[in-house]
PDB file of C-alpha atoms in Angstrom:
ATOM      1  CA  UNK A   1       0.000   0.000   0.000  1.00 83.00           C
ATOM      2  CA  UNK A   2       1.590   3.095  -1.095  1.00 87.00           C
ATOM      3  CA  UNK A   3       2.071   6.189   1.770  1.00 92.00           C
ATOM      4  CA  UNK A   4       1.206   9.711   1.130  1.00 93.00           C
ATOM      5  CA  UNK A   5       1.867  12.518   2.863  1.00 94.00           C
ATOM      6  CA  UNK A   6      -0.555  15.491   3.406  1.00 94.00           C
ATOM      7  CA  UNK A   7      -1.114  18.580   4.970  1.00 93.00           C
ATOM      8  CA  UNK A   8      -4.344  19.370   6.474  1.00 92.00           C
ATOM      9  CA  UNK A   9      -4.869  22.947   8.120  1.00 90.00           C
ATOM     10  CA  UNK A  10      -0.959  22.933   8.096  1.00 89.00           C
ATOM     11  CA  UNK A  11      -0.329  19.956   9.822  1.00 91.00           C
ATOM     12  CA  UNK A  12       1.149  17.102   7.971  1.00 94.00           C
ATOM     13  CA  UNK A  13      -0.207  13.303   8.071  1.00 94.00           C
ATOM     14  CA  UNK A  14       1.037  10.386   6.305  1.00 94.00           C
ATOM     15  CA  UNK A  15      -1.975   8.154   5.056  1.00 94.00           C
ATOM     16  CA  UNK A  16      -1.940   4.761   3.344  1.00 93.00           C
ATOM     17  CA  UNK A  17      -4.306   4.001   0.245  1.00 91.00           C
ATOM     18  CA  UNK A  18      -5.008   1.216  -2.578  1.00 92.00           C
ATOM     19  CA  UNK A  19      -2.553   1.648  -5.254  1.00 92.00           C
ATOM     20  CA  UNK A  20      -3.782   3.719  -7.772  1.00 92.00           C
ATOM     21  CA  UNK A  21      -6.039   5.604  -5.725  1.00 93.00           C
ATOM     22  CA  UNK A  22      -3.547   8.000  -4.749  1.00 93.00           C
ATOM     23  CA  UNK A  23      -5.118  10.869  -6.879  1.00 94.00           C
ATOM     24  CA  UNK A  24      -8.852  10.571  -5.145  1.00 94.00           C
ATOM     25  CA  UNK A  25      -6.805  10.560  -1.941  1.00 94.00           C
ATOM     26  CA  UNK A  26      -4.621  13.733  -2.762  1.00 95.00           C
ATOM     27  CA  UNK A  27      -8.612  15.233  -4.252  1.00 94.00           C
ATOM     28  CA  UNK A  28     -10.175  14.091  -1.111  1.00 94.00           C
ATOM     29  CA  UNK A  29      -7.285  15.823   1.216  1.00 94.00           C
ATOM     30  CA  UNK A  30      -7.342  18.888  -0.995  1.00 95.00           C
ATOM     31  CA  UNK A  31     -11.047  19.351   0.282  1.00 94.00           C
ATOM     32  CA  UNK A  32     -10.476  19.097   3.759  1.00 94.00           C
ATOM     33  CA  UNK A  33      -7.168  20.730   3.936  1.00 94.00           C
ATOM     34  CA  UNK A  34     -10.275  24.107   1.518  1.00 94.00           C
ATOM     35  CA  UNK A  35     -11.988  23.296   4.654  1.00 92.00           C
ATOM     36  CA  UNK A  36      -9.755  23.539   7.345  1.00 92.00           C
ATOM     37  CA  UNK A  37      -7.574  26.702   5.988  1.00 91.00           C
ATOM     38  CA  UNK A  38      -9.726  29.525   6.925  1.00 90.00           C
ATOM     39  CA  UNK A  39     -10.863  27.635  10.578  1.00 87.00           C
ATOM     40  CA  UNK A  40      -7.614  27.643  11.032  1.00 87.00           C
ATOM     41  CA  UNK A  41      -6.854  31.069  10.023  1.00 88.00           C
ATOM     42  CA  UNK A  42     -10.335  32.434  12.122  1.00 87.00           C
ATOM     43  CA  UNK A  43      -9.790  30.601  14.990  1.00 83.00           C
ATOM     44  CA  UNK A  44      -6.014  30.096  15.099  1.00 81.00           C
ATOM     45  CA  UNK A  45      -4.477  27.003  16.166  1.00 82.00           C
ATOM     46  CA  UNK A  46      -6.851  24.397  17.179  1.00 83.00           C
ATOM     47  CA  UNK A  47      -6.672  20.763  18.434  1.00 90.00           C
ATOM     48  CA  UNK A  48      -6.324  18.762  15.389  1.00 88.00           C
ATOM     49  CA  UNK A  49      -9.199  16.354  16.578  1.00 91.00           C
ATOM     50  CA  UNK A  50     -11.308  19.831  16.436  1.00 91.00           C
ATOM     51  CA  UNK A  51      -9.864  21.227  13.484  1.00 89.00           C
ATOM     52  CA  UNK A  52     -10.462  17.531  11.239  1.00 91.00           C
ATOM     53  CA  UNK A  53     -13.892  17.365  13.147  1.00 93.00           C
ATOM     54  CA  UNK A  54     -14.952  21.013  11.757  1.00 92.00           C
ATOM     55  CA  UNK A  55     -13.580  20.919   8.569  1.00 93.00           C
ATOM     56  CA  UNK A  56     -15.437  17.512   7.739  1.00 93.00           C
ATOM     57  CA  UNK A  57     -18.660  18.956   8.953  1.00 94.00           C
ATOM     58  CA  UNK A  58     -18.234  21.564   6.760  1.00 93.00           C
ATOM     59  CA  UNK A  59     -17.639  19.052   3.963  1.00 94.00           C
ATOM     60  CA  UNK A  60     -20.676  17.377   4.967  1.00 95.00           C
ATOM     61  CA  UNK A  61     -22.773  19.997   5.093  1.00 95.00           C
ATOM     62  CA  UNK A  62     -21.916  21.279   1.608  1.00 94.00           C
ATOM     63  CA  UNK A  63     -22.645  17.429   0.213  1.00 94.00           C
ATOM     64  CA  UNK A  64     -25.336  17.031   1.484  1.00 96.00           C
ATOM     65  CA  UNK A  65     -26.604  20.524   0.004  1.00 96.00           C
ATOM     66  CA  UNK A  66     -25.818  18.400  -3.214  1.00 96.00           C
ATOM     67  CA  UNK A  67     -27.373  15.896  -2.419  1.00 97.00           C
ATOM     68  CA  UNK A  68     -30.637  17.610  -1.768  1.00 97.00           C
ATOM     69  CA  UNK A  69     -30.549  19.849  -5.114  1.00 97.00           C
ATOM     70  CA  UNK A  70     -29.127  16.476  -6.913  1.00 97.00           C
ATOM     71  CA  UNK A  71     -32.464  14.673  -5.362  1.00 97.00           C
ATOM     72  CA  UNK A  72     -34.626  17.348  -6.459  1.00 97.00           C
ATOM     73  CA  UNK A  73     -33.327  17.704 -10.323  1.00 97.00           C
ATOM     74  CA  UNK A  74     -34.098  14.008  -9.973  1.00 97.00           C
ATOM     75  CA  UNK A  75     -37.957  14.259  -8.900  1.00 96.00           C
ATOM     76  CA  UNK A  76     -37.914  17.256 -11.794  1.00 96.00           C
ATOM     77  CA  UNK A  77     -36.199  14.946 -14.439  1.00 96.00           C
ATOM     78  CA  UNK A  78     -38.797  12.146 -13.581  1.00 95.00           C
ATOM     79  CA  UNK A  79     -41.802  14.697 -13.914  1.00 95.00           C
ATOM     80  CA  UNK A  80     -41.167  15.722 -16.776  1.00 94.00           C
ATOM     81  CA  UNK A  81     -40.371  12.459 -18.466  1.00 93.00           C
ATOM     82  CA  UNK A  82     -43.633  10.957 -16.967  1.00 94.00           C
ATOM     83  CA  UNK A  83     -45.797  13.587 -19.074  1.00 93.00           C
ATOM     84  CA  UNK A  84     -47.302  12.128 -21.877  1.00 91.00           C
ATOM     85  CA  UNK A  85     -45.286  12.818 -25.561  1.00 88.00           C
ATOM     86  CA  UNK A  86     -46.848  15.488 -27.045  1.00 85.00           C
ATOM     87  CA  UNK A  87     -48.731  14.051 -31.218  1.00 86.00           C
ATOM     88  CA  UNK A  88     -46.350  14.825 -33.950  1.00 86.00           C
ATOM     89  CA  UNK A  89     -47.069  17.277 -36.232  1.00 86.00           C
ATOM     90  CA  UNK A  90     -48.123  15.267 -40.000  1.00 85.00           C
ATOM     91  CA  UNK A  91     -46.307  16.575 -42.497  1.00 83.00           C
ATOM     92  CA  UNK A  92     -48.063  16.263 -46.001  1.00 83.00           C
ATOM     93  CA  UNK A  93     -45.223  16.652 -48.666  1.00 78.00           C
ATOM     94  CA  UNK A  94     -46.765  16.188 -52.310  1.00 80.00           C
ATOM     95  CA  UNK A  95     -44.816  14.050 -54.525  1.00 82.00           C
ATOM     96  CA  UNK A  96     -43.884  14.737 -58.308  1.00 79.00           C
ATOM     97  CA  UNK A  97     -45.825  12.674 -60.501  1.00 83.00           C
ATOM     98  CA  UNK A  98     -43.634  10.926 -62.687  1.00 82.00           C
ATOM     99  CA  UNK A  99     -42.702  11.965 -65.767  1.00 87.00           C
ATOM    100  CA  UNK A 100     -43.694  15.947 -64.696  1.00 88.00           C
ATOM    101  CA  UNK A 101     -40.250  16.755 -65.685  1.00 86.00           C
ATOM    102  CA  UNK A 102     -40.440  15.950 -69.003  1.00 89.00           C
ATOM    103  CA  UNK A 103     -43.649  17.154 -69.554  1.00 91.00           C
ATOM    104  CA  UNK A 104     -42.466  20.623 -68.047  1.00 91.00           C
ATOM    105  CA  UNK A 105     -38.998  20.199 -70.194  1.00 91.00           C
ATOM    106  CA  UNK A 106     -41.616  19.344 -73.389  1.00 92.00           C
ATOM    107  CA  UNK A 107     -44.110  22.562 -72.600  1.00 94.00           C
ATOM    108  CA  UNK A 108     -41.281  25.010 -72.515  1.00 93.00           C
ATOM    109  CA  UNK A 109     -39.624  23.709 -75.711  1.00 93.00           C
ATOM    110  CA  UNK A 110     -42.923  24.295 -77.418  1.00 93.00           C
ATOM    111  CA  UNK A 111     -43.022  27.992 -75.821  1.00 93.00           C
ATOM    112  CA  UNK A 112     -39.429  28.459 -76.720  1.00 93.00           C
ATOM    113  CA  UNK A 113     -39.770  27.638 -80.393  1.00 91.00           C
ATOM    114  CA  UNK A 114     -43.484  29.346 -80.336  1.00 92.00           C
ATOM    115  CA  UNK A 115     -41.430  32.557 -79.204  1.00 90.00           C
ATOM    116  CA  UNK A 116     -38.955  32.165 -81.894  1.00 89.00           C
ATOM    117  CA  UNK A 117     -41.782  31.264 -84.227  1.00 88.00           C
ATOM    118  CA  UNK A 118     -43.264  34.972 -83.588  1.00 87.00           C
ATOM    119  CA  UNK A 119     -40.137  36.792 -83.929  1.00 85.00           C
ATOM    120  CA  UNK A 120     -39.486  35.656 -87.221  1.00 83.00           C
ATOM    121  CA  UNK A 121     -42.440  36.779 -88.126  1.00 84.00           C
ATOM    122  CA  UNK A 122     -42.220  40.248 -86.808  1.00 81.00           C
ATOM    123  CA  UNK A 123     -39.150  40.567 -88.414  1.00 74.00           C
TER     124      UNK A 123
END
Protein backbone atom coordinates (compact mmCIF):
# COMPACT_ATOMS: atom_id res chain seq x y z
CA UNK A 1 0.00 0.00 0.00
CA UNK A 2 1.59 3.09 -1.10
CA UNK A 3 2.07 6.19 1.77
CA UNK A 4 1.21 9.71 1.13
CA UNK A 5 1.87 12.52 2.86
CA UNK A 6 -0.56 15.49 3.41
CA UNK A 7 -1.11 18.58 4.97
CA UNK A 8 -4.34 19.37 6.47
CA UNK A 9 -4.87 22.95 8.12
CA UNK A 10 -0.96 22.93 8.10
CA UNK A 11 -0.33 19.96 9.82
CA UNK A 12 1.15 17.10 7.97
CA UNK A 13 -0.21 13.30 8.07
CA UNK A 14 1.04 10.39 6.31
CA UNK A 15 -1.98 8.15 5.06
CA UNK A 16 -1.94 4.76 3.34
CA UNK A 17 -4.31 4.00 0.24
CA UNK A 18 -5.01 1.22 -2.58
CA UNK A 19 -2.55 1.65 -5.25
CA UNK A 20 -3.78 3.72 -7.77
CA UNK A 21 -6.04 5.60 -5.72
CA UNK A 22 -3.55 8.00 -4.75
CA UNK A 23 -5.12 10.87 -6.88
CA UNK A 24 -8.85 10.57 -5.14
CA UNK A 25 -6.80 10.56 -1.94
CA UNK A 26 -4.62 13.73 -2.76
CA UNK A 27 -8.61 15.23 -4.25
CA UNK A 28 -10.17 14.09 -1.11
CA UNK A 29 -7.28 15.82 1.22
CA UNK A 30 -7.34 18.89 -1.00
CA UNK A 31 -11.05 19.35 0.28
CA UNK A 32 -10.48 19.10 3.76
CA UNK A 33 -7.17 20.73 3.94
CA UNK A 34 -10.28 24.11 1.52
CA UNK A 35 -11.99 23.30 4.65
CA UNK A 36 -9.76 23.54 7.35
CA UNK A 37 -7.57 26.70 5.99
CA UNK A 38 -9.73 29.52 6.92
CA UNK A 39 -10.86 27.64 10.58
CA UNK A 40 -7.61 27.64 11.03
CA UNK A 41 -6.85 31.07 10.02
CA UNK A 42 -10.34 32.43 12.12
CA UNK A 43 -9.79 30.60 14.99
CA UNK A 44 -6.01 30.10 15.10
CA UNK A 45 -4.48 27.00 16.17
CA UNK A 46 -6.85 24.40 17.18
CA UNK A 47 -6.67 20.76 18.43
CA UNK A 48 -6.32 18.76 15.39
CA UNK A 49 -9.20 16.35 16.58
CA UNK A 50 -11.31 19.83 16.44
CA UNK A 51 -9.86 21.23 13.48
CA UNK A 52 -10.46 17.53 11.24
CA UNK A 53 -13.89 17.37 13.15
CA UNK A 54 -14.95 21.01 11.76
CA UNK A 55 -13.58 20.92 8.57
CA UNK A 56 -15.44 17.51 7.74
CA UNK A 57 -18.66 18.96 8.95
CA UNK A 58 -18.23 21.56 6.76
CA UNK A 59 -17.64 19.05 3.96
CA UNK A 60 -20.68 17.38 4.97
CA UNK A 61 -22.77 20.00 5.09
CA UNK A 62 -21.92 21.28 1.61
CA UNK A 63 -22.65 17.43 0.21
CA UNK A 64 -25.34 17.03 1.48
CA UNK A 65 -26.60 20.52 0.00
CA UNK A 66 -25.82 18.40 -3.21
CA UNK A 67 -27.37 15.90 -2.42
CA UNK A 68 -30.64 17.61 -1.77
CA UNK A 69 -30.55 19.85 -5.11
CA UNK A 70 -29.13 16.48 -6.91
CA UNK A 71 -32.46 14.67 -5.36
CA UNK A 72 -34.63 17.35 -6.46
CA UNK A 73 -33.33 17.70 -10.32
CA UNK A 74 -34.10 14.01 -9.97
CA UNK A 75 -37.96 14.26 -8.90
CA UNK A 76 -37.91 17.26 -11.79
CA UNK A 77 -36.20 14.95 -14.44
CA UNK A 78 -38.80 12.15 -13.58
CA UNK A 79 -41.80 14.70 -13.91
CA UNK A 80 -41.17 15.72 -16.78
CA UNK A 81 -40.37 12.46 -18.47
CA UNK A 82 -43.63 10.96 -16.97
CA UNK A 83 -45.80 13.59 -19.07
CA UNK A 84 -47.30 12.13 -21.88
CA UNK A 85 -45.29 12.82 -25.56
CA UNK A 86 -46.85 15.49 -27.04
CA UNK A 87 -48.73 14.05 -31.22
CA UNK A 88 -46.35 14.82 -33.95
CA UNK A 89 -47.07 17.28 -36.23
CA UNK A 90 -48.12 15.27 -40.00
CA UNK A 91 -46.31 16.57 -42.50
CA UNK A 92 -48.06 16.26 -46.00
CA UNK A 93 -45.22 16.65 -48.67
CA UNK A 94 -46.77 16.19 -52.31
CA UNK A 95 -44.82 14.05 -54.52
CA UNK A 96 -43.88 14.74 -58.31
CA UNK A 97 -45.83 12.67 -60.50
CA UNK A 98 -43.63 10.93 -62.69
CA UNK A 99 -42.70 11.96 -65.77
CA UNK A 100 -43.69 15.95 -64.70
CA UNK A 101 -40.25 16.75 -65.69
CA UNK A 102 -40.44 15.95 -69.00
CA UNK A 103 -43.65 17.15 -69.55
CA UNK A 104 -42.47 20.62 -68.05
CA UNK A 105 -39.00 20.20 -70.19
CA UNK A 106 -41.62 19.34 -73.39
CA UNK A 107 -44.11 22.56 -72.60
CA UNK A 108 -41.28 25.01 -72.52
CA UNK A 109 -39.62 23.71 -75.71
CA UNK A 110 -42.92 24.30 -77.42
CA UNK A 111 -43.02 27.99 -75.82
CA UNK A 112 -39.43 28.46 -76.72
CA UNK A 113 -39.77 27.64 -80.39
CA UNK A 114 -43.48 29.35 -80.34
CA UNK A 115 -41.43 32.56 -79.20
CA UNK A 116 -38.96 32.16 -81.89
CA UNK A 117 -41.78 31.26 -84.23
CA UNK A 118 -43.26 34.97 -83.59
CA UNK A 119 -40.14 36.79 -83.93
CA UNK A 120 -39.49 35.66 -87.22
CA UNK A 121 -42.44 36.78 -88.13
CA UNK A 122 -42.22 40.25 -86.81
CA UNK A 123 -39.15 40.57 -88.41
Amino acid sequence: MPDLDISIGGRNFTVSCQPGEEHFLRGAANMLDAEAAPLVAQMGRLPESRMLLMAGLMLADKTAAVEDENRQLKLKLAEIESRPQPEREKLEVAVVPPGLREALAEIAARAEAMAASVEDRLQ
